[in-house]
mmCIF file of C-alpha atoms in Angstrom:
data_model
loop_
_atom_site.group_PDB
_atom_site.id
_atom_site.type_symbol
_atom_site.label_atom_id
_atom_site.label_comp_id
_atom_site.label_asym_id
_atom_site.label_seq_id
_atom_site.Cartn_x
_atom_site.Cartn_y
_atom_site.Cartn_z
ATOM 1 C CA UNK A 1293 90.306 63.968 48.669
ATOM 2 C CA UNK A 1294 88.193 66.704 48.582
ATOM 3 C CA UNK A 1295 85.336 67.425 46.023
ATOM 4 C CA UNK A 1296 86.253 70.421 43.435
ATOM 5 C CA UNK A 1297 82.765 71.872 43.449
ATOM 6 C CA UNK A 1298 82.603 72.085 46.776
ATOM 7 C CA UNK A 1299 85.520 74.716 47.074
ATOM 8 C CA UNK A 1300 83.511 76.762 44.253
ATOM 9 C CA UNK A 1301 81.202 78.760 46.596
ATOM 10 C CA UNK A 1302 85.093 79.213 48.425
ATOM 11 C CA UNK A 1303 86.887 80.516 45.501
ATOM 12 C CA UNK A 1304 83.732 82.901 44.597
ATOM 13 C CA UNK A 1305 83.153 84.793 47.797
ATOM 14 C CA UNK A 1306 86.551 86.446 48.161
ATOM 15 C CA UNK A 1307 84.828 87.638 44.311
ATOM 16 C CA UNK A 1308 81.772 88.890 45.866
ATOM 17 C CA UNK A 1309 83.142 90.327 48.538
ATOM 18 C CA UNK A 1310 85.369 92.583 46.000
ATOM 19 C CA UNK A 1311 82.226 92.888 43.839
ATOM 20 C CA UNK A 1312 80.540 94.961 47.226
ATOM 21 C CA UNK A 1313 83.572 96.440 48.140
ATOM 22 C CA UNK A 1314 84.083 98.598 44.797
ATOM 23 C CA UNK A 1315 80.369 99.380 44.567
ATOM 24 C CA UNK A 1316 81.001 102.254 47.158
ATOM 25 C CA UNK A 1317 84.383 103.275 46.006
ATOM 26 C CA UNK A 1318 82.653 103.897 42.094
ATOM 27 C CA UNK A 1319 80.064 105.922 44.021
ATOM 28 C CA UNK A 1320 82.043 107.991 45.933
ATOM 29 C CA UNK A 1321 84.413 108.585 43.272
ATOM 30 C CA UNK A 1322 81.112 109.683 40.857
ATOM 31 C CA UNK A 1323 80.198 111.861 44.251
ATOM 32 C CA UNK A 1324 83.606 113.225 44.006
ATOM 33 C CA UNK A 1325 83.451 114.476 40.674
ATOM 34 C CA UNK A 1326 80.204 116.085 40.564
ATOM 35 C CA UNK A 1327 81.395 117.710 43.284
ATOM 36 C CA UNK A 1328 84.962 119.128 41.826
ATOM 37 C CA UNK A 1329 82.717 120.158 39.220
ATOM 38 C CA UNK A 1330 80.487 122.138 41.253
ATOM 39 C CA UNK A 1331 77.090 123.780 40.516
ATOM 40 C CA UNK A 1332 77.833 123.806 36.715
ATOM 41 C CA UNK A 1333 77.571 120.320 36.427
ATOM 42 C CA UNK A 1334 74.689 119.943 38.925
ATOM 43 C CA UNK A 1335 73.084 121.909 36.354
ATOM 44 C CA UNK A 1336 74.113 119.913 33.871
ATOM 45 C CA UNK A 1337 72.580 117.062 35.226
ATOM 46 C CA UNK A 1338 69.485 118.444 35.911
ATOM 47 C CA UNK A 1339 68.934 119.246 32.379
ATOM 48 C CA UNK A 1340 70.157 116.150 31.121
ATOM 49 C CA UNK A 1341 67.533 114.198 32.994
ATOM 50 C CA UNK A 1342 64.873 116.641 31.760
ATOM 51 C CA UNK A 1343 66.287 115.893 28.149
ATOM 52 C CA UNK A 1344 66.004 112.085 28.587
ATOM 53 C CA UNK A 1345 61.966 112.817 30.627
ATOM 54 C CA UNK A 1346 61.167 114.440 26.878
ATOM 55 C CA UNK A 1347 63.262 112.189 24.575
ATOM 56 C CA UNK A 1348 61.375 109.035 25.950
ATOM 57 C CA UNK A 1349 57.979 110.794 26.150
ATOM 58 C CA UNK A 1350 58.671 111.749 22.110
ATOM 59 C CA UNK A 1351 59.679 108.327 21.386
ATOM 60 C CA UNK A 1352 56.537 106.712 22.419
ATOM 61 C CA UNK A 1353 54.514 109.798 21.292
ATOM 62 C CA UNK A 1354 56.148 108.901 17.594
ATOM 63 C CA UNK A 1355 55.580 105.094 17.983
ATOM 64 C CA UNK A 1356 52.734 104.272 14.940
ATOM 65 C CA UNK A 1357 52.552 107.985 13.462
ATOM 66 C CA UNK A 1358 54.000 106.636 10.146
ATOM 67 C CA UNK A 1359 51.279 105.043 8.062
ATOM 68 C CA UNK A 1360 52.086 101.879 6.166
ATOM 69 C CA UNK A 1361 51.804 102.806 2.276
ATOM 70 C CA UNK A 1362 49.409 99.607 2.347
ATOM 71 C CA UNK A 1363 46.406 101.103 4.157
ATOM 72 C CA UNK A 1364 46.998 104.515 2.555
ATOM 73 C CA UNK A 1365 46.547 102.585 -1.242
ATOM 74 C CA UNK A 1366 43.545 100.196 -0.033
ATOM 75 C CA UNK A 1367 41.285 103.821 0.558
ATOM 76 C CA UNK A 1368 42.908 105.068 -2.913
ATOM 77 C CA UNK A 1369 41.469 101.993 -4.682
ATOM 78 C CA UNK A 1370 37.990 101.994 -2.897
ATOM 79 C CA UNK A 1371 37.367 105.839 -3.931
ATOM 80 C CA UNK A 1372 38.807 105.009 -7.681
ATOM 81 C CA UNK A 1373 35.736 102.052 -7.434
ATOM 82 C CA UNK A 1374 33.410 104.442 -5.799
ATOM 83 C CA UNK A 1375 32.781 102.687 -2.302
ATOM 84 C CA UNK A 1376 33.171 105.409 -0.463
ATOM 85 C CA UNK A 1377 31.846 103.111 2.536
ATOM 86 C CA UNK A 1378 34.618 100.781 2.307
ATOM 87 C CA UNK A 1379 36.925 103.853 1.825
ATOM 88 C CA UNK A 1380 36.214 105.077 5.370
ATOM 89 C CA UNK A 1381 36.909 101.423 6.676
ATOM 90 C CA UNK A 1382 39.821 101.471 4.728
ATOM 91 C CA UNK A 1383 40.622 105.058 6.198
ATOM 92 C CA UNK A 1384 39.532 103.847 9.496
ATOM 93 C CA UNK A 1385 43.151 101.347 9.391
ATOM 94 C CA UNK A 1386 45.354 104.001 8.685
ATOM 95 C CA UNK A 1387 48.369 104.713 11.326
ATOM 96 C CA UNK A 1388 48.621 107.737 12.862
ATOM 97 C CA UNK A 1389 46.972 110.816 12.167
ATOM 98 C CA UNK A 1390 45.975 110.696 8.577
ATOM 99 C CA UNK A 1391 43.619 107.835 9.650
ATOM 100 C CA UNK A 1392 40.878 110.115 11.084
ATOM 101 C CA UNK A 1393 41.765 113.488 8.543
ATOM 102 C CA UNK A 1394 40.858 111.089 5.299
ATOM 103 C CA UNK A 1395 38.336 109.489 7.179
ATOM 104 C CA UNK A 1396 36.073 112.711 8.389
ATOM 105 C CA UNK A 1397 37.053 113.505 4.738
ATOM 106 C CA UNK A 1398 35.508 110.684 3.055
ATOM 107 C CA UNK A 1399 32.620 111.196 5.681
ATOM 108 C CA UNK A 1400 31.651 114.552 4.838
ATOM 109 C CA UNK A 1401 32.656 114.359 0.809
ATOM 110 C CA UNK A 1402 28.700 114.146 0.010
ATOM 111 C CA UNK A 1403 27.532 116.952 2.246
ATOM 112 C CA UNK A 1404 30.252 119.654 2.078
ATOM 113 C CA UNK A 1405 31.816 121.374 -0.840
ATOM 114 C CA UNK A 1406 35.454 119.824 -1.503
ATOM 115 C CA UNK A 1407 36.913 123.354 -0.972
ATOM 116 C CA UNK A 1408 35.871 123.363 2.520
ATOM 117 C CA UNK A 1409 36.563 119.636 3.443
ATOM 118 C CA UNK A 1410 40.319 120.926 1.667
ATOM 119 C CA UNK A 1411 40.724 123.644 4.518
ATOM 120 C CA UNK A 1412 38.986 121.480 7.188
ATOM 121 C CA UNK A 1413 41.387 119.054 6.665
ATOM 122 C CA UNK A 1414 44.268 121.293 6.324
ATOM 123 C CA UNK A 1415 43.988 122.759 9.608
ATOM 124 C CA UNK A 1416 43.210 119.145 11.260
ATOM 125 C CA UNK A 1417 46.869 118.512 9.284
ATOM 126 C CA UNK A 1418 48.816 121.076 10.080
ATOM 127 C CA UNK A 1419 47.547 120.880 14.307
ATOM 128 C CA UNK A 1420 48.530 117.533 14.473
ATOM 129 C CA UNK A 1421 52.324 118.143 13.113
ATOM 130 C CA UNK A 1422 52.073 120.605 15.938
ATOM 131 C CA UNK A 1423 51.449 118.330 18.230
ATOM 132 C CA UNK A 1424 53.996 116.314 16.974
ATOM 133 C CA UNK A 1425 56.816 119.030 17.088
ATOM 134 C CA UNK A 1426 55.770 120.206 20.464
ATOM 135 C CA UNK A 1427 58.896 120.238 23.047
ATOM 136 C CA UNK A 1428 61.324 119.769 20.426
ATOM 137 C CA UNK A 1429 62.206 123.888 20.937
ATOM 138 C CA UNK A 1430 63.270 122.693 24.374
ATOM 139 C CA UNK A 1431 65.378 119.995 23.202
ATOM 140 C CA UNK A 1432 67.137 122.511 21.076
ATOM 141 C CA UNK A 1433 67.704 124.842 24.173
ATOM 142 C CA UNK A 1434 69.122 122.132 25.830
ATOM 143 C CA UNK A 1435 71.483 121.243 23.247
ATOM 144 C CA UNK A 1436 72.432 124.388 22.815
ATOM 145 C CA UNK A 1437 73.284 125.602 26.102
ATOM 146 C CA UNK A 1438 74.735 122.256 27.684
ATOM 147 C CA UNK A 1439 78.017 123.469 25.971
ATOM 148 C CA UNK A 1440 77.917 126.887 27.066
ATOM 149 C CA UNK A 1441 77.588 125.874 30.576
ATOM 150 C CA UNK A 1442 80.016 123.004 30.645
ATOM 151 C CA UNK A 1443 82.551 125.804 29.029
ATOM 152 C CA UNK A 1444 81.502 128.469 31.614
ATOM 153 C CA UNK A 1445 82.213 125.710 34.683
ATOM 154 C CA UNK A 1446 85.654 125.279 32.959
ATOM 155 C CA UNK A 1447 86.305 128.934 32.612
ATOM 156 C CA UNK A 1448 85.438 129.276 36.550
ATOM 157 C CA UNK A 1449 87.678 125.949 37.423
ATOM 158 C CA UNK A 1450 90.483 127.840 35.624
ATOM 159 C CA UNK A 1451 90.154 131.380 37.456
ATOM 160 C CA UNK A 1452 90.062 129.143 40.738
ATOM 161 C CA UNK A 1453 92.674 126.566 40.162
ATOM 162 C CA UNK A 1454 94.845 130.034 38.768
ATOM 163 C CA UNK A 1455 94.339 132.064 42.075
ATOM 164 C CA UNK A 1456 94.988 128.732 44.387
ATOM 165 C CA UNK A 1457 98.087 128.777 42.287
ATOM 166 C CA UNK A 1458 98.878 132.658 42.565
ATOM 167 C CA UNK A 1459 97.781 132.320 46.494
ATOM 168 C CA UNK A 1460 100.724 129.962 46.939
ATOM 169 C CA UNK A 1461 103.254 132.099 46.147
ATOM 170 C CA UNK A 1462 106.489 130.608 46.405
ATOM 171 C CA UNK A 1463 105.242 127.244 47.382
ATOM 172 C CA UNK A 1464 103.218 126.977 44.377
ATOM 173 C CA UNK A 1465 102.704 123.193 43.618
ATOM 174 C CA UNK A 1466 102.322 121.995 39.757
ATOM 175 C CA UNK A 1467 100.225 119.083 40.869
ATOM 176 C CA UNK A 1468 97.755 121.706 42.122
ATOM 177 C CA UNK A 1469 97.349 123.536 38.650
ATOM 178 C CA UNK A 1470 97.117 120.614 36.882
ATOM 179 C CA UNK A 1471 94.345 119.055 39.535
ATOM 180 C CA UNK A 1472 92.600 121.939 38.706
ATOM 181 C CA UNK A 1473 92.634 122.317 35.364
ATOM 182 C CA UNK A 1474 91.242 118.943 35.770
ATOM 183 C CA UNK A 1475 88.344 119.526 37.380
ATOM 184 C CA UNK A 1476 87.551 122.384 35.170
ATOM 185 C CA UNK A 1477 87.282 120.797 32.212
ATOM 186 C CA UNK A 1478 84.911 117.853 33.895
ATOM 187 C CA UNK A 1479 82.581 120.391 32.993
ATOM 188 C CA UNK A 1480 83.133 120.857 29.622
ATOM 189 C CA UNK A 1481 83.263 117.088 28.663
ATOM 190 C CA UNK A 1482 79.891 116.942 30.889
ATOM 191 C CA UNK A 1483 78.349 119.776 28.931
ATOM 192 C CA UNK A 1484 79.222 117.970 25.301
ATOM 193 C CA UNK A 1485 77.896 114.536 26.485
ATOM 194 C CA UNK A 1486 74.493 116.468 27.137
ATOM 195 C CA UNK A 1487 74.596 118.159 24.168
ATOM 196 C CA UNK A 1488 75.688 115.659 21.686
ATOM 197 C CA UNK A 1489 72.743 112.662 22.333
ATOM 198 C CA UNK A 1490 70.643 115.311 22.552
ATOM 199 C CA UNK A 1491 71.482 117.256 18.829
ATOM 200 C CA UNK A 1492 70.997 114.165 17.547
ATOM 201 C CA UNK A 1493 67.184 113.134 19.105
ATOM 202 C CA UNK A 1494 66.440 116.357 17.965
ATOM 203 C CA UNK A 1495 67.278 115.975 14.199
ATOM 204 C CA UNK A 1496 65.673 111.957 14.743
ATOM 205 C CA UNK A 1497 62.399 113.595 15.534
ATOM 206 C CA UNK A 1498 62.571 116.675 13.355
ATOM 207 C CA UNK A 1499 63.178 114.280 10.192
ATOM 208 C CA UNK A 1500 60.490 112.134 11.453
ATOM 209 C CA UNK A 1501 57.907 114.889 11.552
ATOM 210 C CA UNK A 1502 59.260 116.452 8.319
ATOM 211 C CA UNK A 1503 58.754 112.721 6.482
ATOM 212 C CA UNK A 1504 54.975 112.745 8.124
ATOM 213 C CA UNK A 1505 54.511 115.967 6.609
ATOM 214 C CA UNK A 1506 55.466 114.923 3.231
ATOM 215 C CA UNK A 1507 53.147 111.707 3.820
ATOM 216 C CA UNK A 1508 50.045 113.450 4.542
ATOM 217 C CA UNK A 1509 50.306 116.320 2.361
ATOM 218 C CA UNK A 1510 50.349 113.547 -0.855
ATOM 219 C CA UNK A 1511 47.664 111.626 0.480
ATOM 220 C CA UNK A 1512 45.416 114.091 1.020
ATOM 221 C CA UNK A 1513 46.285 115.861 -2.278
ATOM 222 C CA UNK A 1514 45.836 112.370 -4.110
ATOM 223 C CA UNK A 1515 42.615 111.733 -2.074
ATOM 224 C CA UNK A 1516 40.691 115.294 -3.079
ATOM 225 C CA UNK A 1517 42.266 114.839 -6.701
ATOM 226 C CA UNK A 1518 40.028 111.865 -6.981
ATOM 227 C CA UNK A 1519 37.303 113.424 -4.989
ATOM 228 C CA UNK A 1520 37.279 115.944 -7.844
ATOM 229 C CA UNK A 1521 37.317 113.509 -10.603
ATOM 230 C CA UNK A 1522 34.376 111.752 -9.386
ATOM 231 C CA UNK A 1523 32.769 114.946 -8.566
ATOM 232 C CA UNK A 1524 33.510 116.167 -12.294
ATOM 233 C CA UNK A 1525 32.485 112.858 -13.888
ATOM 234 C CA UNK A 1526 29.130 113.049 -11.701
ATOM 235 C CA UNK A 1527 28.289 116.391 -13.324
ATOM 236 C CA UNK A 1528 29.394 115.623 -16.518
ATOM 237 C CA UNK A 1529 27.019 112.306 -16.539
ATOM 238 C CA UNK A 1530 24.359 115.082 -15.422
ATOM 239 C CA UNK A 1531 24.523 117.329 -18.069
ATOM 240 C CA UNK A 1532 24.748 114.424 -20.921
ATOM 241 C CA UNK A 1533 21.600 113.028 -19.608
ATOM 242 C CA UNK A 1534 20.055 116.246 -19.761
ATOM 243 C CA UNK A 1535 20.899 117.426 -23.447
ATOM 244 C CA UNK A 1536 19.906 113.758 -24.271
ATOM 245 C CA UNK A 1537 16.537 115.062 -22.179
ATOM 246 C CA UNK A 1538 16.456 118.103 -24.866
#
């Protein structure tokens, strides 16, 4: 009587072998159809993997942008106590770029007048969004045209496949229409799977930089609001002690 497990590695290789077998029919079938689909979807390949090269570079530039609304409160509080000090630590923790703005803020408040820390910081702002949105225009071309071009490889399948079918005359052959309609329209359903993933990283990172925005644009207006208040209650204590003086 023979031992079940022993006819295992048996049973499985006739699997394996099948396994090996199909591995070069899928890729000569995917060879085959980039190939009925011609230089259009060449094309479209090309820009899809330069879509997915700048998708994955934004995604990791994005990682930790976002500041936690933790770190962003902690400087709050040590500027309402007046440790500016611990304020810069406090800035020093913050995700992203607001981190350094607030901090060369906090840094300079003593020195500089709050007017010019305000523009200072709005122009550190506003270039680091713009580093942020860079290479999103060419996601949008990409999106944009990956349908065009997927519908102008189906409109050149169809004038082909049409004249095959005009060439034949007589012996004109349905199959052949219909074999070429479907290989035009590989195109098209090539040019909409670039275009959709891609619409959609696009918005993903556009709604990211837009929330940023928002982010930084209150914390900085919070932070100089209570930059002001201090500055205000400074001068105020300065002019009371000097009518007291009088």
């Amino acid at each position: 009587m023979s031992d079940p497990l022993s006819s295992t590695p048996r049973e499985s290789a006739p699997l394996e072998t099948a396994q090996a077998a199909a591995s070069p029919e899928v890729a000569s079938s995917l060879l085959d159809m980039a190939g009925a689909g011609g230089p259009v979807l060449y094309l479209l390949g090309v820009l899809s993997v330069a879509a997915l090269g700048v998708m994955l570079a934004k995604l990791v530039q994005m990682r930790g942008v976002a500041p936690s609304r933790k770190s962003i409160q902690q400087v709050f509080r040590a500027v309402e106590a007046g440790e500016i000090d611990e304020g810069v630590k406090a800035a020093g923790r913050v995700k992203g770029p607001l981190g350094p703005i607030m901090k060369s803020v906090l840094e300079e408040a003593g020195s500089l007048p709050l007017a010019l820390l305000r523009e200072k910081a709005q122009l550190k702002a506003e270039a680091a969004l713009e580093v942020l949105r860079s290479h999103l225009r060419f996601l949008e071309v990409i999106a944009m045209l990956a349908p065009l071009l997927g519908l102008l490889g189906t409109v050149l399948g169809m004038i082909d496949a049409f004249h095959a079918l005009a060439s034949a005359a007589g012996r004109a052959d349905p199959t052949q229409l219909s074999g070429g309609i479907w290989e035009a329209l590989l195109t098209t359903a090539a040019g909409l799977g670039v275009a959709i993933p891609v619409t959609a990283a696009v918005n993903w990172f556009d709604r990211r930089g837009e929330r940023l925005a928002h982010v930084m644009e209150q914390s900085l207006t919070h932070l100089f609001l209570q930059l002001e208040l201090k500055e205000q209650a400074r001068h105020g204590g300065e002019r009371g002690f000097l009518k007291a003086a009088d």
